[in-house]
Amino acid sequence: MIEWSDTDLIMRDTVREFIDKEVRPHLDGLESGELSPYPFARKLFSEFGLDVMAAEAVKSMLDKQREGARRSGGLGGFAEQASMAAVMVSELAGVSIGLLSTVGVSLGLGAATIMSRGTPAQKERWLPELMTLEKIAAWAITEPDAGSDAFGGMKTYVRRDGSDYLLNGQKTFITNGPYADVLIVYAKLDEGVPGVDRRDRPVLTFVLDAGMPGLTQGKPFKKMGMMSSPTGELFFDNVRLSPDRLLGESEAHTGGDGRDSARANFAAERVGVALMALGIINECHRLCLDYAKTRTLWGKRIAEFQLIQLKLARMEIARINVQNMVFQTLERLKAGQMPTLAEASAIKLYSSEAATEVAMEAVQLFGGNGYMAEYRVEQLARDAKSLMIYAGSNEVQVTHIAKGLLAG
């Protein structure tokens, strides 16, 4: 893949029209938290028929499972339209990365984990409402003392209580956490095995519903960027979980313990960062070109100054590089290949740094105006920085890349 197809470009233009009409006029309300992102996400799904497509895909998958057909790990129809989905993601990211994150986490992490790990009964129980965005999911793994050390430092735990489990602990920085209807929670089995360190105890994955006794969903945090995405804490105080809430309904899941499902999600999430970075770069690029052509100093358009041209040229180089990473990934997905964790980490590291550099240069190009919230490059700079922390800090990506290289 060397360029967007005609169909992709039609999708891009249609998404831009929707964004201009339905999202841009309400950006201040979304950024302040005055407006909830969820009605906007549902309207997007409705406008493009994604809710109907999702409902039909889930129904088809569940019907096949009821008939005893081979279990499917995903919704194949969506994979075939990966490039169109990539266009939609990048366009949304350039305007409201927070709005995009609410949808991406709910579907790409929350629903996807149930789809890959759940039993047919669990899929039937939760997926229909999640995939259409009727309900919103949160994916909870990060803790106050276990950010980058997600598994080893995990303190949230479950203990067996008869046939049930009791869940205790705390999660933080959870996208959709304050308002999620369904919560996928990772916790350690707090029952020691001789010779096994606490850091290495099995990690189990559970599905909770909002309102369960002992579950508290904290208020949204105030953040530097991605402010249209509600992020908060979760508290668990002896939350009683029946066995049907354990994904796979077995502690010995065929796909390994919760670490394995989380790692698979990490790879997908980090590839997704490249799409978000591309959206931010594209929007900065567009805004800076327009501004450079119209802003005048000393009787000249600033586009005529060589230092301004250098900034624009570097933005174009970053755009080409990140877009090519996206194209390569899309080609591999079409061939049924997912980037390894090390490759996904490399993509995430480079694209997030490129987006942050471009956004900061955009602020500089706009000068004093760039520091004002009225000019959207200020928001883009704050949002871009989050990508260097989001989905695992860039420092941790270095470790994953090196491990991948040295493993051979």
Short mmCIF file of C-alpha atoms in Angstrom, two decimals:
data_model
loop_
_atom_site.label_atom_id
_atom_site.label_comp_id
_atom_site.label_asym_id
_atom_site.label_seq_id
_atom_site.Cartn_x
_atom_site.Cartn_y
_atom_site.Cartn_z
CA MET A 1 0.00 0.00 0.00
CA ILE A 2 1.56 3.28 -1.13
CA GLU A 3 -1.42 5.61 -0.94
CA TRP A 4 -5.01 5.82 0.23
CA SER A 5 -7.51 4.24 -2.15
CA ASP A 6 -10.32 6.22 -3.76
CA THR A 7 -12.72 4.60 -1.31
CA ASP A 8 -10.51 5.63 1.61
CA LEU A 9 -10.45 9.22 0.35
CA ILE A 10 -14.23 9.28 0.03
CA MET A 11 -14.43 8.04 3.61
CA ARG A 12 -11.93 10.72 4.69
CA ASP A 13 -13.94 13.52 3.11
CA THR A 14 -17.20 12.20 4.54
CA VAL A 15 -15.70 11.93 8.03
CA ARG A 16 -14.32 15.46 7.72
CA GLU A 17 -17.79 16.76 6.88
CA PHE A 18 -19.22 15.01 9.92
CA ILE A 19 -16.46 16.38 12.16
CA ASP A 20 -16.86 19.92 10.85
CA LYS A 21 -20.61 19.80 11.42
CA GLU A 22 -20.96 17.75 14.59
CA VAL A 23 -17.67 17.94 16.53
CA ARG A 24 -15.73 21.16 15.90
CA PRO A 25 -18.57 23.47 17.03
CA HIS A 26 -18.64 21.66 20.38
CA LEU A 27 -14.91 21.25 21.02
CA ASP A 28 -14.80 23.74 23.90
CA GLY A 29 -17.61 21.92 25.68
CA LEU A 30 -15.96 18.56 25.13
CA GLU A 31 -12.58 19.81 26.31
CA SER A 32 -14.02 21.38 29.47
CA GLY A 33 -15.96 18.25 30.37
CA GLU A 34 -19.23 20.14 30.09
CA LEU A 35 -20.28 17.81 27.27
CA SER A 36 -20.04 14.02 27.44
CA PRO A 37 -18.18 12.37 24.54
CA TYR A 38 -20.49 9.36 24.40
CA PRO A 39 -23.45 10.95 22.55
CA PHE A 40 -21.00 12.20 19.89
CA ALA A 41 -19.49 8.73 19.53
CA ARG A 42 -22.93 7.14 19.19
CA LYS A 43 -23.97 9.73 16.62
CA LEU A 44 -20.83 8.96 14.61
CA PHE A 45 -21.67 5.25 14.69
CA SER A 46 -25.25 5.94 13.69
CA GLU A 47 -24.33 8.38 10.91
CA PHE A 48 -22.00 5.88 9.22
CA GLY A 49 -24.09 2.80 9.93
CA LEU A 50 -21.37 1.33 12.12
CA ASP A 51 -23.87 0.41 14.81
CA VAL A 52 -25.90 -1.67 12.34
CA MET A 53 -22.74 -3.28 10.91
CA ALA A 54 -21.52 -4.14 14.40
CA ALA A 55 -24.86 -5.59 15.46
CA GLU A 56 -25.02 -7.78 12.36
CA ALA A 57 -21.41 -8.95 12.75
CA VAL A 58 -21.93 -9.89 16.40
CA LYS A 59 -25.20 -11.68 15.60
CA SER A 60 -23.55 -13.65 12.81
CA MET A 61 -20.66 -14.67 15.05
CA LEU A 62 -22.96 -15.75 17.87
CA ASP A 63 -25.23 -17.68 15.49
CA LYS A 64 -22.24 -19.65 14.19
CA GLN A 65 -21.17 -20.45 17.72
CA ARG A 66 -24.66 -21.66 18.63
CA GLU A 67 -24.58 -23.93 15.59
CA GLY A 68 -21.32 -25.41 16.82
CA ALA A 69 -19.13 -23.76 14.18
CA ARG A 70 -15.50 -23.16 14.90
CA ARG A 71 -14.99 -20.35 17.39
CA SER A 72 -14.02 -17.08 15.85
CA GLY A 73 -11.58 -14.77 17.54
CA GLY A 74 -12.85 -11.64 15.89
CA LEU A 75 -15.08 -9.91 13.40
CA GLY A 76 -13.52 -10.55 10.03
CA GLY A 77 -15.62 -8.00 8.15
CA PHE A 78 -13.95 -5.16 10.01
CA ALA A 79 -10.42 -6.43 9.28
CA GLU A 80 -11.14 -6.26 5.57
CA GLN A 81 -11.94 -2.55 5.91
CA ALA A 82 -8.88 -1.70 8.00
CA SER A 83 -7.75 1.18 5.80
CA MET A 84 -11.13 2.92 5.98
CA ALA A 85 -11.13 2.48 9.75
CA ALA A 86 -7.60 3.93 9.84
CA VAL A 87 -8.78 7.00 7.93
CA MET A 88 -11.63 7.53 10.36
CA VAL A 89 -9.34 7.14 13.37
CA SER A 90 -6.70 9.56 12.11
CA GLU A 91 -9.28 12.19 11.14
CA LEU A 92 -10.90 12.07 14.58
CA ALA A 93 -7.52 12.15 16.32
CA GLY A 94 -6.61 15.41 14.61
CA VAL A 95 -9.65 17.13 16.12
CA SER A 96 -10.48 15.35 19.37
CA ILE A 97 -8.12 12.60 20.42
CA GLY A 98 -10.10 12.27 23.64
CA LEU A 99 -13.32 11.47 21.79
CA LEU A 100 -11.42 8.91 19.76
CA SER A 101 -9.87 7.37 22.89
CA THR A 102 -13.24 6.80 24.53
CA VAL A 103 -14.36 4.76 21.53
CA GLY A 104 -11.00 3.06 20.95
CA VAL A 105 -10.67 1.80 24.51
CA SER A 106 -14.28 0.66 24.74
CA LEU A 107 -14.09 -1.35 21.51
CA GLY A 108 -10.41 -2.05 20.91
CA LEU A 109 -9.56 -3.05 24.48
CA GLY A 110 -12.81 -3.70 26.34
CA ALA A 111 -14.97 -5.50 23.79
CA ALA A 112 -11.92 -7.02 22.08
CA THR A 113 -10.80 -8.72 25.30
CA ILE A 114 -14.22 -10.31 25.79
CA MET A 115 -14.21 -11.35 22.15
CA SER A 116 -10.80 -13.03 22.35
CA ARG A 117 -11.06 -14.51 25.86
CA GLY A 118 -14.73 -14.99 26.57
CA THR A 119 -16.89 -18.08 26.35
CA PRO A 120 -19.82 -18.05 23.89
CA ALA A 121 -22.15 -17.25 26.80
CA GLN A 122 -19.98 -14.32 27.90
CA LYS A 123 -19.82 -12.94 24.37
CA GLU A 124 -23.58 -13.18 24.06
CA ARG A 125 -24.00 -11.49 27.43
CA TRP A 126 -21.85 -8.41 26.84
CA LEU A 127 -20.81 -7.93 23.19
CA PRO A 128 -24.11 -6.94 21.52
CA GLU A 129 -24.47 -3.77 23.60
CA LEU A 130 -20.74 -2.98 23.67
CA MET A 131 -20.07 -3.29 19.94
CA THR A 132 -22.89 -0.86 19.10
CA LEU A 133 -21.74 1.60 21.82
CA GLU A 134 -25.08 1.22 23.58
CA LYS A 135 -22.85 0.48 26.54
CA ILE A 136 -19.30 1.72 27.16
CA ALA A 137 -16.41 -0.38 28.43
CA ALA A 138 -13.31 0.37 30.47
CA TRP A 139 -10.14 -1.73 30.47
CA ALA A 140 -8.45 -1.67 33.86
CA ILE A 141 -4.89 -2.81 34.35
CA THR A 142 -2.90 0.27 35.51
CA GLU A 143 -2.45 0.90 39.24
CA PRO A 144 -0.93 3.73 41.31
CA ASP A 145 2.23 1.68 42.00
CA ALA A 146 2.14 -0.43 38.85
CA GLY A 147 2.16 1.70 35.73
CA SER A 148 4.93 0.50 33.46
CA ASP A 149 5.46 -2.52 35.76
CA ALA A 150 1.86 -3.54 35.12
CA PHE A 151 2.09 -7.21 36.07
CA GLY A 152 4.90 -7.44 38.60
CA GLY A 153 3.71 -4.48 40.64
CA MET A 154 0.00 -5.36 40.46
CA LYS A 155 -1.60 -5.26 43.92
CA THR A 156 -5.27 -5.64 43.00
CA TYR A 157 -6.13 -9.21 43.90
CA VAL A 158 -8.87 -11.81 44.07
CA ARG A 159 -9.32 -14.55 46.64
CA ARG A 160 -11.51 -17.59 46.26
CA ASP A 161 -14.60 -17.60 48.46
CA GLY A 162 -16.42 -20.85 47.83
CA SER A 163 -17.15 -20.94 44.12
CA ASP A 164 -16.95 -17.11 43.94
CA TYR A 165 -14.08 -14.63 44.07
CA LEU A 166 -13.65 -11.51 46.20
CA LEU A 167 -11.93 -8.60 44.45
CA ASN A 168 -9.97 -5.91 46.31
CA GLY A 169 -7.65 -3.12 45.20
CA GLN A 170 -7.46 -0.01 43.09
CA LYS A 171 -6.90 0.95 39.46
CA THR A 172 -5.99 4.37 38.11
CA PHE A 173 -5.70 6.32 34.84
CA ILE A 174 -8.61 4.25 33.50
CA THR A 175 -10.13 5.63 30.31
CA ASN A 176 -13.95 5.66 30.62
CA GLY A 177 -13.50 4.60 34.25
CA PRO A 178 -15.85 7.20 35.75
CA TYR A 179 -18.81 6.33 33.52
CA ALA A 180 -18.20 2.86 32.05
CA ASP A 181 -21.10 0.40 32.07
CA VAL A 182 -18.83 -2.63 31.74
CA LEU A 183 -15.34 -2.95 33.24
CA ILE A 184 -12.66 -5.49 32.28
CA VAL A 185 -10.41 -5.82 35.33
CA TYR A 186 -7.08 -7.62 35.72
CA ALA A 187 -6.24 -8.97 39.17
CA LYS A 188 -3.77 -11.37 40.75
CA LEU A 189 -4.87 -14.59 42.35
CA ASP A 190 -3.80 -13.97 45.94
CA GLU A 191 -3.17 -17.55 46.88
CA GLY A 192 0.46 -18.42 47.16
CA VAL A 193 2.06 -21.36 45.42
CA PRO A 194 5.21 -22.74 47.04
CA GLY A 195 8.29 -21.34 45.33
CA VAL A 196 6.31 -18.75 43.27
CA ASP A 197 7.03 -15.10 44.02
CA ARG A 198 4.06 -12.76 44.54
CA ARG A 199 5.13 -10.86 41.39
CA ASP A 200 4.66 -14.02 39.34
CA ARG A 201 1.28 -15.18 40.61
CA PRO A 202 -1.41 -15.82 37.97
CA VAL A 203 -3.27 -12.80 36.59
CA LEU A 204 -7.00 -13.37 36.01
CA THR A 205 -9.39 -11.26 33.94
CA PHE A 206 -12.92 -10.45 35.11
CA VAL A 207 -15.90 -8.55 33.71
CA LEU A 208 -17.75 -6.25 36.10
CA ASP A 209 -20.89 -4.21 35.61
CA ALA A 210 -21.35 -0.71 36.98
CA GLY A 211 -23.26 -0.55 40.23
CA MET A 212 -21.98 -3.81 41.69
CA PRO A 213 -21.67 -3.71 45.51
CA GLY A 214 -18.14 -2.77 46.54
CA LEU A 215 -17.26 -1.14 43.19
CA THR A 216 -16.62 2.62 43.25
CA GLN A 217 -15.98 4.59 40.05
CA GLY A 218 -14.09 7.79 40.88
CA LYS A 219 -14.69 11.22 39.38
CA PRO A 220 -12.83 12.24 36.19
CA PHE A 221 -9.29 13.55 36.62
CA LYS A 222 -8.25 16.96 35.40
CA LYS A 223 -5.58 16.37 32.77
CA MET A 224 -3.06 18.18 30.60
CA GLY A 225 -4.52 16.80 27.38
CA MET A 226 -7.11 14.37 26.00
CA MET A 227 -9.56 16.26 28.18
CA SER A 228 -12.64 15.10 26.28
CA SER A 229 -11.88 11.55 27.44
CA PRO A 230 -13.05 10.83 31.01
CA THR A 231 -10.22 9.20 32.95
CA GLY A 232 -10.40 8.14 36.59
CA GLU A 233 -9.86 5.65 39.39
CA LEU A 234 -11.63 2.43 40.28
CA PHE A 235 -11.87 1.05 43.82
CA PHE A 236 -12.76 -2.53 44.74
CA ASP A 237 -13.86 -3.43 48.26
CA ASN A 238 -14.75 -7.11 48.49
CA VAL A 239 -16.56 -7.10 45.17
CA ARG A 240 -18.15 -10.54 44.88
CA LEU A 241 -17.59 -12.09 41.48
CA SER A 242 -19.36 -15.25 40.38
CA PRO A 243 -17.40 -17.69 38.17
CA ASP A 244 -19.28 -16.57 35.05
CA ARG A 245 -17.49 -13.21 35.32
CA LEU A 246 -14.05 -14.80 34.93
CA LEU A 247 -13.23 -14.55 31.25
CA GLY A 248 -13.05 -18.04 29.81
CA GLU A 249 -14.67 -19.28 33.04
CA SER A 250 -11.43 -21.07 33.87
CA GLU A 251 -8.29 -20.09 35.71
CA ALA A 252 -6.30 -22.21 33.24
CA HIS A 253 -7.26 -20.40 30.03
CA THR A 254 -6.08 -22.01 26.79
CA GLY A 255 -4.56 -18.70 25.75
CA GLY A 256 -2.49 -18.36 28.91
CA ASP A 257 -3.29 -16.14 31.89
CA GLY A 258 -4.29 -12.49 31.83
CA ARG A 259 -0.77 -11.39 30.98
CA ASP A 260 -1.08 -12.93 27.53
CA SER A 261 -4.35 -11.22 26.64
CA ALA A 262 -3.00 -7.90 27.91
CA ARG A 263 0.17 -8.23 25.83
CA ALA A 264 -1.89 -8.86 22.71
CA ASN A 265 -3.86 -5.71 23.50
CA PHE A 266 -0.64 -3.76 24.08
CA ALA A 267 0.51 -4.49 20.52
CA ALA A 268 -2.80 -3.40 18.99
CA GLU A 269 -2.97 -0.31 21.19
CA ARG A 270 0.55 0.78 20.26
CA VAL A 271 -0.14 0.40 16.55
CA GLY A 272 -3.22 2.54 17.15
CA VAL A 273 -0.99 5.30 18.52
CA ALA A 274 0.52 5.65 15.04
CA LEU A 275 -2.94 6.39 13.64
CA MET A 276 -3.54 9.00 16.33
CA ALA A 277 -0.12 10.52 15.74
CA LEU A 278 -0.80 10.71 12.00
CA GLY A 279 -4.05 12.55 12.67
CA ILE A 280 -2.34 15.12 14.88
CA ILE A 281 0.49 15.59 12.38
CA ASN A 282 -1.96 16.05 9.51
CA GLU A 283 -4.00 18.63 11.40
CA CYS A 284 -0.90 20.57 12.52
CA HIS A 285 0.41 20.43 8.97
CA ARG A 286 -2.85 21.83 7.56
CA LEU A 287 -3.20 24.57 10.16
CA CYS A 288 0.44 25.66 9.78
CA LEU A 289 0.29 25.80 5.99
CA ASP A 290 -2.86 27.94 6.10
CA TYR A 291 -1.38 30.22 8.75
CA ALA A 292 1.97 30.61 6.98
CA LYS A 293 0.21 31.63 3.77
CA THR A 294 -1.93 34.30 5.43
CA ARG A 295 0.11 35.64 8.37
CA THR A 296 2.30 38.63 7.42
CA LEU A 297 5.35 40.18 9.08
CA TRP A 298 7.47 43.04 7.72
CA GLY A 299 5.24 43.15 4.69
CA LYS A 300 5.80 39.49 3.78
CA ARG A 301 3.89 36.27 4.28
CA ILE A 302 5.78 34.27 6.89
CA ALA A 303 5.79 31.36 4.43
CA GLU A 304 8.54 33.24 2.58
CA PHE A 305 10.91 33.05 5.57
CA GLN A 306 13.37 30.19 5.37
CA LEU A 307 13.09 29.17 9.02
CA ILE A 308 9.33 28.84 8.62
CA GLN A 309 9.91 26.76 5.51
CA LEU A 310 12.25 24.52 7.50
CA LYS A 311 9.53 23.89 10.08
CA LEU A 312 7.03 23.05 7.35
CA ALA A 313 9.52 20.75 5.62
CA ARG A 314 10.20 18.83 8.82
CA MET A 315 6.47 18.45 9.40
CA GLU A 316 6.13 17.00 5.91
CA ILE A 317 8.96 14.52 6.54
CA ALA A 318 7.29 13.39 9.78
CA ARG A 319 3.95 13.06 7.98
CA ILE A 320 5.47 10.87 5.26
CA ASN A 321 7.35 8.67 7.73
CA VAL A 322 4.40 8.03 10.04
CA GLN A 323 2.00 7.55 7.14
CA ASN A 324 4.36 4.97 5.62
CA MET A 325 4.45 3.12 8.95
CA VAL A 326 0.66 3.06 8.89
CA PHE A 327 0.58 1.84 5.28
CA GLN A 328 3.05 -0.96 6.03
CA THR A 329 1.01 -2.07 9.03
CA LEU A 330 -2.23 -2.06 7.02
CA GLU A 331 -0.61 -4.22 4.35
CA ARG A 332 0.52 -6.73 6.96
CA LEU A 333 -2.94 -6.83 8.51
CA LYS A 334 -4.43 -7.61 5.10
CA ALA A 335 -1.98 -10.50 4.88
CA GLY A 336 -3.10 -11.74 8.30
CA GLN A 337 0.05 -10.60 10.10
CA MET A 338 0.04 -8.53 13.28
CA PRO A 339 3.23 -6.65 14.24
CA THR A 340 5.14 -8.22 17.11
CA LEU A 341 5.14 -6.43 20.44
CA ALA A 342 8.67 -5.14 19.71
CA GLU A 343 7.62 -3.84 16.28
CA ALA A 344 4.48 -2.23 17.71
CA SER A 345 6.64 -0.58 20.39
CA ALA A 346 8.97 0.82 17.73
CA ILE A 347 6.03 2.20 15.77
CA LYS A 348 4.57 3.74 18.91
CA LEU A 349 7.87 5.25 20.04
CA TYR A 350 8.68 6.92 16.74
CA SER A 351 5.19 8.13 15.84
CA SER A 352 4.44 9.62 19.27
CA GLU A 353 7.74 11.50 19.33
CA ALA A 354 7.18 12.74 15.78
CA ALA A 355 3.66 13.97 16.60
CA THR A 356 4.84 15.75 19.74
CA GLU A 357 7.70 17.47 17.90
CA VAL A 358 5.41 18.55 15.06
CA ALA A 359 2.77 19.89 17.46
CA MET A 360 5.31 21.87 19.49
CA GLU A 361 6.78 23.31 16.29
CA ALA A 362 3.25 24.24 15.24
CA VAL A 363 2.83 26.25 18.45
CA GLN A 364 6.16 27.95 17.76
CA LEU A 365 5.18 28.75 14.17
CA PHE A 366 1.97 30.41 15.39
CA GLY A 367 3.98 32.43 17.92
CA GLY A 368 1.87 34.11 20.61
CA ASN A 369 -1.29 32.92 18.89
CA GLY A 370 -0.10 29.34 19.22
CA TYR A 371 -0.12 29.67 22.99
CA MET A 372 -3.76 30.76 23.01
CA ALA A 373 -6.53 28.16 23.35
CA GLU A 374 -8.43 29.91 20.55
CA TYR A 375 -5.90 28.50 18.09
CA ARG A 376 -6.20 24.72 18.10
CA VAL A 377 -2.47 24.03 17.89
CA GLU A 378 -2.37 24.63 21.64
CA GLN A 379 -4.76 21.72 22.18
CA LEU A 380 -2.89 19.56 19.65
CA ALA A 381 0.40 20.09 21.51
CA ARG A 382 -1.15 18.94 24.79
CA ASP A 383 -2.84 15.98 23.14
CA ALA A 384 0.30 14.91 21.27
CA LYS A 385 2.34 14.78 24.45
CA SER A 386 -0.07 12.24 25.91
CA LEU A 387 0.93 9.79 23.17
CA MET A 388 4.44 9.54 24.63
CA ILE A 389 2.91 8.20 27.87
CA TYR A 390 -0.30 6.56 26.60
CA ALA A 391 -0.15 2.79 25.92
CA GLY A 392 3.06 2.52 27.92
CA SER A 393 5.67 5.24 28.38
CA ASN A 394 8.23 5.62 25.60
CA GLU A 395 11.00 4.61 27.97
CA VAL A 396 9.34 1.20 28.35
CA GLN A 397 9.00 0.91 24.56
CA VAL A 398 12.80 1.03 24.34
CA THR A 399 13.00 -2.04 26.57
CA HIS A 400 10.49 -3.98 24.45
CA ILE A 401 12.30 -3.06 21.24
CA ALA A 402 15.66 -4.14 22.66
CA LYS A 403 14.25 -7.42 23.99
CA GLY A 404 12.83 -8.17 20.56
CA LEU A 405 16.17 -7.50 18.90
CA LEU A 406 18.22 -9.47 21.42
CA ALA A 407 15.86 -12.45 21.51
CA GLY A 408 17.11 -13.52 18.09
#
